[in-house]
mmCIF file of C-alpha atoms and ligand atoms in Angstrom:
data_model
loop_
_atom_site.group_PDB
_atom_site.id
_atom_site.type_symbol
_atom_site.label_atom_id
_atom_site.label_comp_id
_atom_site.label_asym_id
_atom_site.label_seq_id
_atom_site.Cartn_x
_atom_site.Cartn_y
_atom_site.Cartn_z
ATOM 1 C CA UNK A 1 70.016 -40.402 -90.824
ATOM 2 C CA UNK A 2 69.083 -42.499 -89.060
ATOM 3 C CA UNK A 3 67.819 -42.174 -84.954
ATOM 4 C CA UNK A 4 70.141 -42.703 -82.536
ATOM 5 C CA UNK A 5 67.486 -45.919 -80.899
ATOM 6 C CA UNK A 6 69.048 -48.706 -82.252
ATOM 7 C CA UNK A 7 68.775 -52.480 -81.260
ATOM 8 C CA UNK A 8 71.981 -54.428 -81.673
ATOM 9 C CA UNK A 9 71.613 -58.302 -82.309
ATOM 10 C CA UNK A 10 74.731 -60.373 -81.412
ATOM 11 C CA UNK A 11 75.112 -63.536 -83.038
ATOM 12 C CA UNK A 12 77.553 -64.936 -81.581
ATOM 13 C CA UNK A 13 75.885 -64.746 -78.407
ATOM 14 C CA UNK A 14 72.495 -66.270 -79.677
ATOM 15 C CA UNK A 15 74.467 -69.538 -81.487
ATOM 16 C CA UNK A 16 76.501 -69.516 -77.905
ATOM 17 C CA UNK A 17 73.780 -69.766 -75.515
ATOM 18 C CA UNK A 18 72.168 -72.386 -78.312
ATOM 19 C CA UNK A 19 75.725 -74.881 -77.704
ATOM 20 C CA UNK A 20 75.115 -74.430 -74.108
ATOM 21 C CA UNK A 21 71.219 -75.262 -73.669
ATOM 22 C CA UNK A 22 72.523 -78.569 -75.853
ATOM 23 C CA UNK A 23 75.003 -79.306 -73.159
ATOM 24 C CA UNK A 24 72.468 -78.977 -70.669
ATOM 25 C CA UNK A 25 70.023 -81.167 -72.067
ATOM 26 C CA UNK A 26 72.019 -83.868 -73.920
ATOM 27 C CA UNK A 27 70.692 -86.468 -76.037
ATOM 28 C CA UNK A 28 67.561 -85.192 -75.800
ATOM 29 C CA UNK A 29 66.867 -82.584 -79.423
ATOM 30 C CA UNK A 30 66.366 -79.257 -79.315
ATOM 31 C CA UNK A 31 63.738 -76.681 -81.175
ATOM 32 C CA UNK A 32 64.269 -73.338 -80.723
ATOM 33 C CA UNK A 33 61.792 -71.355 -80.801
ATOM 34 C CA UNK A 34 61.600 -68.139 -82.351
ATOM 35 C CA UNK A 35 57.570 -67.273 -82.456
ATOM 36 C CA UNK A 36 56.946 -63.902 -82.058
ATOM 37 C CA UNK A 37 59.523 -62.682 -84.731
ATOM 38 C CA UNK A 38 62.412 -64.399 -82.565
ATOM 39 C CA UNK A 39 61.230 -62.908 -79.179
ATOM 40 C CA UNK A 40 61.632 -59.278 -81.058
ATOM 41 C CA UNK A 41 65.249 -60.203 -82.170
ATOM 42 C CA UNK A 42 64.049 -60.661 -85.790
ATOM 43 C CA UNK A 43 64.161 -63.928 -86.929
ATOM 44 C CA UNK A 44 65.015 -63.479 -91.000
ATOM 45 C CA UNK A 45 68.438 -62.053 -88.974
ATOM 46 C CA UNK A 46 68.808 -64.402 -86.458
ATOM 47 C CA UNK A 47 68.125 -67.534 -87.407
ATOM 48 C CA UNK A 48 71.407 -68.428 -89.691
ATOM 49 C CA UNK A 49 72.950 -68.071 -86.548
ATOM 50 C CA UNK A 50 70.861 -71.131 -84.839
ATOM 51 C CA UNK A 51 71.267 -73.895 -87.621
ATOM 52 C CA UNK A 52 72.863 -75.847 -85.577
ATOM 53 C CA UNK A 53 69.054 -76.419 -84.520
ATOM 54 C CA UNK A 54 67.284 -79.867 -84.527
ATOM 55 C CA UNK A 55 64.295 -77.844 -85.964
ATOM 56 C CA UNK A 56 62.308 -74.333 -85.239
ATOM 57 C CA UNK A 57 59.150 -74.210 -83.323
ATOM 58 C CA UNK A 58 56.999 -71.163 -83.182
ATOM 59 C CA UNK A 59 52.933 -70.229 -83.746
ATOM 60 C CA UNK A 60 53.470 -68.066 -87.155
ATOM 61 C CA UNK A 61 52.137 -69.955 -90.476
ATOM 62 C CA UNK A 62 53.581 -67.372 -92.793
ATOM 63 C CA UNK A 63 56.373 -66.991 -90.618
ATOM 64 C CA UNK A 64 57.059 -70.931 -90.722
ATOM 65 C CA UNK A 65 57.017 -70.878 -94.398
ATOM 66 C CA UNK A 66 59.202 -68.285 -94.973
ATOM 67 C CA UNK A 67 61.754 -70.480 -93.403
ATOM 68 C CA UNK A 68 61.503 -72.817 -95.634
ATOM 69 C CA UNK A 69 61.826 -70.052 -98.653
ATOM 70 C CA UNK A 70 65.114 -68.944 -95.964
ATOM 71 C CA UNK A 71 66.032 -72.585 -97.579
ATOM 72 C CA UNK A 72 65.556 -74.310 -93.660
ATOM 73 C CA UNK A 73 64.883 -77.779 -94.551
ATOM 74 C CA UNK A 74 64.778 -79.262 -90.918
ATOM 75 C CA UNK A 75 61.956 -79.744 -88.692
ATOM 76 C CA UNK A 76 59.351 -77.642 -87.695
ATOM 77 C CA UNK A 77 56.949 -76.870 -85.362
ATOM 78 C CA UNK A 78 54.019 -75.227 -85.634
ATOM 79 C CA UNK A 79 53.241 -74.813 -81.135
ATOM 80 C CA UNK A 80 49.471 -74.118 -81.609
ATOM 81 C CA UNK A 81 48.548 -76.171 -84.221
ATOM 82 C CA UNK A 82 46.829 -74.777 -87.403
ATOM 83 C CA UNK A 83 43.923 -72.215 -87.075
ATOM 84 C CA UNK A 84 41.760 -73.708 -90.142
ATOM 85 C CA UNK A 85 40.498 -76.599 -91.619
ATOM 86 C CA UNK A 86 42.421 -75.495 -95.210
ATOM 87 C CA UNK A 87 45.946 -74.331 -93.366
ATOM 88 C CA UNK A 88 45.829 -79.031 -93.800
ATOM 89 C CA UNK A 89 47.313 -78.226 -97.339
ATOM 90 C CA UNK A 90 49.706 -76.013 -95.912
ATOM 91 C CA UNK A 91 51.507 -78.380 -93.377
ATOM 92 C CA UNK A 92 52.089 -80.948 -96.295
ATOM 93 C CA UNK A 93 53.568 -78.897 -98.607
ATOM 94 C CA UNK A 94 55.977 -77.057 -96.309
ATOM 95 C CA UNK A 95 56.650 -79.933 -94.139
ATOM 96 C CA UNK A 96 55.280 -78.485 -91.464
ATOM 97 C CA UNK A 97 54.948 -80.472 -87.608
ATOM 98 C CA UNK A 98 51.619 -79.376 -85.830
ATOM 99 C CA UNK A 99 50.329 -79.330 -82.353
ATOM 100 C CA UNK A 100 46.991 -80.493 -82.503
ATOM 101 C CA UNK A 101 44.638 -79.706 -78.936
ATOM 102 C CA UNK A 102 41.301 -79.847 -80.555
ATOM 103 C CA UNK A 103 39.279 -82.631 -82.037
ATOM 104 C CA UNK A 104 38.425 -80.709 -85.100
ATOM 105 C CA UNK A 105 42.032 -80.590 -85.861
ATOM 106 C CA UNK A 106 41.968 -84.277 -86.092
ATOM 107 C CA UNK A 107 38.469 -84.204 -88.620
ATOM 108 C CA UNK A 108 40.908 -81.701 -90.751
ATOM 109 C CA UNK A 109 43.585 -83.809 -90.832
ATOM 110 C CA UNK A 110 41.071 -87.132 -91.422
ATOM 111 C CA UNK A 111 39.174 -85.364 -94.286
ATOM 112 C CA UNK A 112 42.041 -83.979 -96.525
ATOM 113 C CA UNK A 113 43.290 -85.184 -99.394
ATOM 114 C CA UNK A 114 46.763 -85.446 -98.852
ATOM 115 C CA UNK A 115 49.598 -87.477 -101.059
ATOM 116 C CA UNK A 116 52.532 -87.789 -97.191
ATOM 117 C CA UNK A 117 51.384 -88.230 -93.553
ATOM 118 C CA UNK A 118 51.721 -84.934 -91.232
ATOM 119 C CA UNK A 119 54.091 -85.055 -88.456
ATOM 120 C CA UNK A 120 51.471 -83.944 -85.249
ATOM 121 C CA UNK A 121 52.639 -83.463 -81.273
ATOM 122 C CA UNK A 122 49.526 -84.328 -79.501
ATOM 123 C CA UNK A 123 48.602 -81.625 -76.541
ATOM 124 C CA UNK A 124 47.819 -82.758 -72.907
ATOM 125 C CA UNK A 125 46.097 -80.357 -70.653
ATOM 126 C CA UNK A 126 48.434 -80.849 -68.018
ATOM 127 C CA UNK A 127 47.210 -77.979 -65.617
ATOM 128 C CA UNK A 128 47.972 -74.912 -67.802
ATOM 129 C CA UNK A 129 43.954 -74.677 -68.768
ATOM 130 C CA UNK A 130 44.558 -73.383 -71.958
ATOM 131 C CA UNK A 131 45.470 -75.512 -74.799
ATOM 132 C CA UNK A 132 45.410 -79.492 -75.202
ATOM 133 C CA UNK A 133 43.420 -83.090 -73.903
ATOM 134 C CA UNK A 134 42.365 -83.264 -70.573
ATOM 135 C CA UNK A 135 44.636 -86.308 -68.627
ATOM 136 C CA UNK A 136 41.225 -88.987 -68.052
ATOM 137 C CA UNK A 137 40.921 -87.951 -72.290
ATOM 138 C CA UNK A 138 44.402 -87.980 -73.466
ATOM 139 C CA UNK A 139 45.153 -91.702 -74.146
ATOM 140 C CA UNK A 140 41.739 -91.743 -75.916
ATOM 141 C CA UNK A 141 42.950 -89.013 -78.229
ATOM 142 C CA UNK A 142 46.184 -91.099 -79.139
ATOM 143 C CA UNK A 143 44.413 -93.921 -80.135
ATOM 144 C CA UNK A 144 43.143 -91.748 -82.327
ATOM 145 C CA UNK A 145 45.855 -89.885 -83.981
ATOM 146 C CA UNK A 146 46.712 -93.910 -84.262
ATOM 147 C CA UNK A 147 44.272 -94.519 -86.443
ATOM 148 C CA UNK A 148 44.031 -91.883 -89.135
ATOM 149 C CA UNK A 149 46.280 -92.461 -91.658
ATOM 150 C CA UNK A 150 47.129 -88.977 -92.874
ATOM 151 C CA UNK A 151 48.821 -89.231 -89.370
ATOM 152 C CA UNK A 152 52.497 -89.671 -89.782
ATOM 153 C CA UNK A 153 54.922 -89.629 -86.442
ATOM 154 C CA UNK A 154 52.861 -89.105 -83.103
ATOM 155 C CA UNK A 155 55.056 -86.953 -80.261
ATOM 156 C CA UNK A 156 53.254 -86.564 -76.690
ATOM 157 C CA UNK A 157 53.467 -82.475 -75.980
ATOM 158 C CA UNK A 158 52.257 -81.226 -72.747
ATOM 159 C CA UNK A 159 53.626 -77.454 -71.174
ATOM 160 C CA UNK A 160 54.850 -76.600 -67.365
ATOM 161 C CA UNK A 161 52.708 -73.432 -66.263
ATOM 162 C CA UNK A 162 55.060 -72.201 -63.409
ATOM 163 C CA UNK A 163 58.440 -74.360 -63.589
ATOM 164 C CA UNK A 164 60.095 -71.004 -63.668
ATOM 165 C CA UNK A 165 58.788 -71.039 -59.922
ATOM 166 C CA UNK A 166 58.884 -74.611 -59.139
ATOM 167 C CA UNK A 167 55.286 -74.171 -58.381
ATOM 168 C CA UNK A 168 53.197 -77.273 -58.763
ATOM 169 C CA UNK A 169 55.767 -78.662 -60.509
ATOM 170 C CA UNK A 170 55.492 -81.954 -58.443
ATOM 171 C CA UNK A 171 51.912 -82.488 -59.085
ATOM 172 C CA UNK A 172 52.185 -81.367 -62.489
ATOM 173 C CA UNK A 173 54.654 -83.527 -63.452
ATOM 174 C CA UNK A 174 52.733 -86.534 -61.689
ATOM 175 C CA UNK A 175 50.377 -85.198 -63.781
ATOM 176 C CA UNK A 176 51.692 -85.371 -66.967
ATOM 177 C CA UNK A 177 53.551 -88.962 -66.422
ATOM 178 C CA UNK A 178 50.088 -90.645 -65.498
ATOM 179 C CA UNK A 179 48.827 -89.596 -68.469
ATOM 180 C CA UNK A 180 51.527 -90.009 -70.356
ATOM 181 C CA UNK A 181 51.750 -94.050 -69.922
ATOM 182 C CA UNK A 182 52.804 -95.176 -73.200
ATOM 183 C CA UNK A 183 56.437 -94.815 -75.236
ATOM 184 C CA UNK A 184 55.943 -91.918 -77.323
ATOM 185 C CA UNK A 185 58.602 -89.643 -77.952
ATOM 186 C CA UNK A 186 58.156 -86.887 -75.256
ATOM 187 C CA UNK A 187 58.342 -83.530 -75.168
ATOM 188 C CA UNK A 188 57.839 -81.355 -72.220
ATOM 189 C CA UNK A 189 60.490 -78.635 -70.888
ATOM 190 C CA UNK A 190 60.233 -75.298 -71.406
ATOM 191 C CA UNK A 191 63.408 -72.642 -70.991
ATOM 192 C CA UNK A 192 63.215 -72.984 -66.883
ATOM 193 C CA UNK A 193 62.038 -76.869 -67.117
ATOM 194 C CA UNK A 194 65.459 -76.935 -69.338
ATOM 195 C CA UNK A 195 67.896 -75.445 -66.630
ATOM 196 C CA UNK A 196 66.175 -76.335 -63.262
ATOM 197 C CA UNK A 197 63.546 -79.158 -64.200
ATOM 198 C CA UNK A 198 66.596 -81.921 -66.170
ATOM 199 C CA UNK A 199 64.347 -84.779 -65.280
ATOM 200 C CA UNK A 200 62.209 -83.211 -67.875
ATOM 201 C CA UNK A 201 64.119 -83.172 -70.955
ATOM 202 C CA UNK A 202 62.722 -86.285 -72.660
ATOM 203 C CA UNK A 203 62.771 -87.209 -76.494
ATOM 204 C CA UNK A 204 63.020 -83.333 -77.994
ATOM 205 C CA UNK A 205 63.219 -79.670 -75.066
ATOM 206 C CA UNK A 206 61.777 -76.118 -76.040
ATOM 207 C CA UNK A 207 63.968 -73.275 -75.007
ATOM 208 C CA UNK A 208 62.527 -70.190 -75.786
ATOM 209 C CA UNK A 209 64.079 -67.258 -73.338
ATOM 210 C CA UNK A 210 67.488 -68.332 -72.476
ATOM 211 C CA UNK A 211 68.603 -68.493 -76.040
ATOM 212 C CA UNK A 212 68.331 -64.926 -75.716
ATOM 213 C CA UNK A 213 69.947 -64.556 -72.845
ATOM 214 C CA UNK A 214 67.268 -63.886 -70.422
ATOM 215 C CA UNK A 215 65.955 -65.317 -67.499
ATOM 216 C CA UNK A 216 62.813 -67.653 -67.638
ATOM 217 C CA UNK A 217 61.750 -66.650 -63.831
ATOM 218 C CA UNK A 218 61.798 -62.487 -64.058
ATOM 219 C CA UNK A 219 65.458 -63.115 -62.501
ATOM 220 C CA UNK A 220 68.519 -62.260 -64.104
ATOM 221 C CA UNK A 221 70.266 -63.731 -61.062
ATOM 222 C CA UNK A 222 68.582 -66.662 -61.027
ATOM 223 C CA UNK A 223 70.653 -68.006 -64.729
ATOM 224 C CA UNK A 224 73.636 -66.345 -63.869
ATOM 225 C CA UNK A 225 75.811 -69.649 -63.354
ATOM 226 C CA UNK A 226 74.932 -70.292 -66.908
ATOM 227 C CA UNK A 227 77.080 -68.722 -68.857
ATOM 228 C CA UNK A 228 74.479 -67.437 -71.251
ATOM 229 C CA UNK A 229 74.965 -64.157 -73.088
ATOM 230 C CA UNK A 230 72.638 -61.325 -73.867
ATOM 231 C CA UNK A 231 71.187 -61.136 -77.772
ATOM 232 C CA UNK A 232 69.433 -58.152 -77.592
ATOM 233 C CA UNK A 233 71.552 -54.830 -76.650
ATOM 234 C CA UNK A 234 68.520 -51.756 -77.156
ATOM 235 C CA UNK A 235 70.745 -48.355 -77.393
ATOM 236 C CA UNK A 236 70.287 -44.651 -77.741
ATOM 237 C CA UNK A 237 72.256 -41.071 -77.696
ATOM 238 C CA UNK A 238 71.340 -37.884 -74.831
ATOM 239 C CA UNK A 239 69.437 -35.560 -77.515
ATOM 240 C CA UNK A 240 69.642 -32.960 -74.799
ATOM 241 C CA UNK A 241 70.957 -31.638 -71.139
ATOM 242 C CA UNK A 242 68.220 -29.977 -69.556
ATOM 243 C CA UNK A 243 69.590 -27.542 -66.087
ATOM 244 C CA UNK A 244 66.407 -27.931 -63.239
ATOM 245 C CA UNK A 245 65.552 -26.487 -60.611
ATOM 246 C CA UNK A 246 64.665 -27.377 -57.246
ATOM 247 C CA UNK A 247 61.231 -27.966 -57.146
ATOM 248 C CA UNK A 248 60.033 -27.644 -60.936
ATOM 249 C CA UNK A 249 58.951 -30.696 -62.567
ATOM 250 C CA UNK A 250 59.625 -33.254 -65.411
ATOM 251 C CA UNK A 251 57.820 -35.115 -68.126
ATOM 252 C CA UNK A 252 53.878 -35.243 -69.064
ATOM 253 C CA UNK A 253 52.051 -35.021 -65.833
ATOM 254 C CA UNK A 254 54.413 -33.448 -64.236
ATOM 255 C CA UNK A 255 55.058 -37.045 -62.212
ATOM 256 C CA UNK A 256 58.704 -36.086 -61.122
ATOM 257 C CA UNK A 257 59.562 -33.255 -58.608
ATOM 258 C CA UNK A 258 63.355 -31.950 -58.523
ATOM 259 C CA UNK A 259 64.723 -32.724 -55.048
ATOM 260 C CA UNK A 260 67.725 -30.279 -56.183
ATOM 261 C CA UNK A 261 69.158 -28.046 -58.441
ATOM 262 C CA UNK A 262 69.400 -31.139 -60.928
ATOM 263 C CA UNK A 263 70.966 -31.909 -64.620
ATOM 264 C CA UNK A 264 68.618 -34.130 -66.894
ATOM 265 C CA UNK A 265 69.318 -35.865 -70.007
ATOM 266 C CA UNK A 266 66.811 -36.380 -72.201
ATOM 267 C CA UNK A 267 67.101 -39.956 -74.134
ATOM 268 C CA UNK A 268 65.657 -40.324 -78.245
ATOM 269 C CA UNK A 269 63.922 -43.153 -76.859
ATOM 270 C CA UNK A 270 60.369 -43.951 -75.859
ATOM 271 C CA UNK A 271 57.541 -46.183 -75.472
ATOM 272 C CA UNK A 272 56.800 -45.735 -79.704
ATOM 273 C CA UNK A 273 59.719 -47.686 -79.432
ATOM 274 C CA UNK A 274 58.963 -50.321 -76.685
ATOM 275 C CA UNK A 275 60.229 -48.503 -73.762
ATOM 276 C CA UNK A 276 57.742 -49.607 -71.613
ATOM 277 C CA UNK A 277 55.453 -46.719 -70.839
ATOM 278 C CA UNK A 278 55.069 -47.823 -67.398
ATOM 279 C CA UNK A 279 58.162 -47.647 -66.520
ATOM 280 C CA UNK A 280 58.164 -45.853 -62.419
ATOM 281 C CA UNK A 281 61.494 -43.493 -61.708
ATOM 282 C CA UNK A 282 64.138 -45.229 -60.633
ATOM 283 C CA UNK A 283 64.195 -47.203 -63.145
ATOM 284 C CA UNK A 284 67.697 -48.545 -64.116
ATOM 285 C CA UNK A 285 69.424 -46.907 -67.574
ATOM 286 C CA UNK A 286 72.798 -47.379 -68.233
ATOM 287 C CA UNK A 287 74.984 -43.796 -69.553
ATOM 288 C CA UNK A 288 78.152 -43.616 -70.970
ATOM 289 C CA UNK A 289 78.738 -46.909 -68.762
ATOM 290 C CA UNK A 290 77.220 -45.144 -65.227
ATOM 291 C CA UNK A 291 74.139 -46.852 -64.494
ATOM 292 C CA UNK A 292 71.418 -43.741 -63.512
ATOM 293 C CA UNK A 293 67.754 -43.703 -63.087
ATOM 294 C CA UNK A 294 64.668 -42.733 -65.016
ATOM 295 C CA UNK A 295 62.851 -39.079 -64.061
ATOM 296 C CA UNK A 296 59.490 -38.393 -64.448
ATOM 297 C CA UNK A 297 57.135 -40.523 -67.184
ATOM 298 C CA UNK A 298 57.956 -41.919 -70.750
ATOM 299 C CA UNK A 299 56.707 -39.891 -73.713
ATOM 300 C CA UNK A 300 56.429 -41.521 -77.207
ATOM 301 C CA UNK A 301 59.982 -40.720 -78.687
ATOM 302 C CA UNK A 302 61.691 -39.100 -75.865
ATOM 303 C CA UNK A 303 62.939 -40.147 -71.684
ATOM 304 C CA UNK A 304 64.186 -37.954 -68.825
ATOM 305 C CA UNK A 305 67.446 -39.665 -66.551
ATOM 306 C CA UNK A 306 69.475 -38.737 -64.025
ATOM 307 C CA UNK A 307 72.593 -37.235 -64.917
ATOM 308 C CA UNK A 308 73.163 -34.527 -61.879
ATOM 309 C CA UNK A 309 76.213 -36.736 -60.537
ATOM 310 C CA UNK A 310 78.023 -37.667 -63.942
ATOM 311 C CA UNK A 311 79.236 -34.529 -65.742
ATOM 312 C CA UNK A 312 81.182 -36.072 -68.289
ATOM 313 C CA UNK A 313 77.293 -37.186 -69.672
ATOM 314 C CA UNK A 314 76.622 -34.252 -72.955
ATOM 315 C CA UNK A 315 75.107 -34.625 -75.920
ATOM 316 C CA UNK A 316 75.547 -37.428 -78.015
ATOM 317 C CA UNK A 317 76.855 -40.126 -75.172
ATOM 318 C CA UNK A 318 75.762 -43.045 -75.553
ATOM 319 C CA UNK A 319 72.477 -44.672 -73.701
ATOM 320 C CA UNK A 320 72.195 -48.433 -72.611
ATOM 321 C CA UNK A 321 68.692 -48.895 -72.078
ATOM 322 C CA UNK A 322 69.096 -52.531 -71.806
ATOM 323 C CA UNK A 323 71.670 -55.589 -72.978
ATOM 324 C CA UNK A 324 75.082 -56.419 -72.813
ATOM 325 C CA UNK A 325 75.929 -54.185 -69.560
ATOM 326 C CA UNK A 326 71.770 -54.174 -67.875
ATOM 327 C CA UNK A 327 69.929 -56.897 -68.137
ATOM 328 C CA UNK A 328 66.367 -56.434 -69.467
ATOM 329 C CA UNK A 329 64.979 -58.074 -66.479
ATOM 330 C CA UNK A 330 66.571 -55.566 -64.779
ATOM 331 C CA UNK A 331 64.695 -53.355 -65.981
ATOM 332 C CA UNK A 332 61.581 -56.029 -66.650
ATOM 333 C CA UNK A 333 61.911 -55.907 -62.219
ATOM 334 C CA UNK A 334 61.558 -52.138 -62.150
ATOM 335 C CA UNK A 335 58.654 -51.971 -64.793
ATOM 336 C CA UNK A 336 56.611 -54.960 -63.126
ATOM 337 C CA UNK A 337 56.583 -57.691 -65.597
ATOM 338 C CA UNK A 338 59.630 -59.801 -67.128
ATOM 339 C CA UNK A 339 61.732 -59.417 -69.631
ATOM 340 C CA UNK A 340 59.850 -61.335 -72.636
ATOM 341 C CA UNK A 341 57.743 -58.793 -72.959
ATOM 342 C CA UNK A 342 60.070 -56.047 -73.421
ATOM 343 C CA UNK A 343 61.683 -57.959 -75.699
ATOM 344 C CA UNK A 344 58.927 -58.775 -77.761
ATOM 345 C CA UNK A 345 57.664 -54.770 -78.117
ATOM 346 C CA UNK A 346 60.667 -53.222 -79.598
ATOM 347 C CA UNK A 347 59.087 -51.259 -82.197
ATOM 348 C CA UNK A 348 58.823 -51.582 -86.483
ATOM 349 C CA UNK A 349 60.882 -48.107 -86.647
ATOM 350 C CA UNK A 350 63.925 -49.758 -84.239
ATOM 351 C CA UNK A 351 66.827 -49.614 -86.199
ATOM 352 C CA UNK A 352 68.534 -53.253 -86.388
ATOM 353 C CA UNK A 353 72.448 -52.971 -86.831
ATOM 354 C CA UNK A 354 73.733 -57.547 -85.908
ATOM 355 C CA UNK A 355 77.043 -57.710 -85.042
ATOM 356 C CA UNK A 356 79.112 -61.166 -85.604
ATOM 357 C CA UNK A 357 82.098 -62.126 -85.449
ATOM 358 C CA UNK A 358 83.553 -62.368 -89.007
ATOM 359 C CA UNK A 359 85.390 -65.825 -88.966
ATOM 360 C CA UNK A 360 82.237 -67.911 -87.670
ATOM 361 C CA UNK A 361 81.151 -69.751 -90.416
ATOM 362 C CA UNK A 362 76.947 -68.182 -90.529
ATOM 363 C CA UNK A 363 78.220 -65.184 -91.356
ATOM 364 C CA UNK A 364 77.641 -65.467 -95.913
ATOM 365 C CA UNK A 365 74.503 -66.846 -94.601
ATOM 366 C CA UNK A 366 73.149 -64.535 -93.463
ATOM 367 C CA UNK A 367 73.900 -61.942 -96.127
ATOM 368 C CA UNK A 368 70.521 -62.777 -98.387
ATOM 369 C CA UNK A 369 67.936 -63.114 -95.285
ATOM 370 C CA UNK A 370 69.145 -59.725 -93.594
HETATM 371 C C1 LIG B 1 56.939 -70.312 -75.783
HETATM 372 C C2 LIG B 1 56.485 -71.195 -75.576
HETATM 373 C C3 LIG B 1 57.282 -72.404 -75.480
HETATM 374 C C4 LIG B 1 59.401 -71.398 -75.149
HETATM 375 O O1 LIG B 1 58.857 -70.654 -73.831
HETATM 376 P P1 LIG B 1 60.655 -70.198 -72.995
HETATM 377 O O2 LIG B 1 59.593 -69.798 -71.984
HETATM 378 O O3 LIG B 1 60.682 -69.124 -73.736
HETATM 379 O O4 LIG B 1 60.962 -70.821 -72.737
HETATM 380 C C5 LIG B 1 57.912 -73.228 -74.955
HETATM 381 N N1 LIG B 1 56.330 -74.058 -75.449
HETATM 382 C C6 LIG B 1 55.598 -73.594 -76.154
HETATM 383 C C7 LIG B 1 54.268 -74.139 -75.880
HETATM 384 C C8 LIG B 1 55.206 -72.123 -76.265
HETATM 385 O O5 LIG B 1 54.729 -71.594 -76.632
#
């Protein structure tokens, strides 16, 4: 017997979204970004549905090795680079491409005893001010990379701070353009830039959030015209119904006071499942196909919703926290965050159900890895 809180992962939607991205960025190769366990979707289950990608990009070295062990032979990119000098040997052994953003990484690659060169993405800090070489130091870093025999191919990489809002994009593009005056391949575009800034596509693009059918801006209407489909649906069920009198209060801290006599449905899902505890009253939720709202604070294992005007809702009625009927962007907006954070927060105790069209040829690839 499992708890009814589960995520359902639609692999056809994932595969479809990659095809949409490929047709949007024709002429560019695609790194499918699968960091944070494929944005909470479960990397080992979902990657075969993306096997028509050109490469996988992620942060976690152990997950990169897992991809190799599960049979992915194409390119893999470590978006944050490697973390310790000795990691260079793992890069060689598993043929991993790495970001280089600091001098100590050059030294580690230079000093390693390698039989095969390592391909690198040389990071330009174009204004995000997290990782990379500043524009005035970038050409020198390219020269250094070219002089190291342990380094194979070099791609110029930068990351946009504001591609989702358009803010500062123009200045940031100027910085990038003036720093990258040479003929090395380039890789700049994240999801937002892929959709909204086609002139940034270049040799490789790096879509993350749009693969999963979620908006990079936090507003789902911004992606409504791109034919992207939600991949994750977060479901549960009604555990109990309570009748509450006007003036009574609901849940921890008595946050919500009934404005009238109410029917309240208690749902088997809480913050220990990854539903955000800071969700306010009024956050949308779907029960038995009807849209309603949260009332009262989220508990560890339960949440409460208003079903006063929904007499057909009863014990066992299906609840959708987000997904097919309710974009996660809408829930995130109500909670003052973005879809990214909610997807990544799904807790390990939540059961995962993978759905795929059986006629789809990727089905047999999946059996072993899930
Ligand atoms: C996460 C990440 C991406 C993907 O970002 P999205 O907004 O999800 O498309 C691209 N590039 C880098 C360097 C990243 O860390």
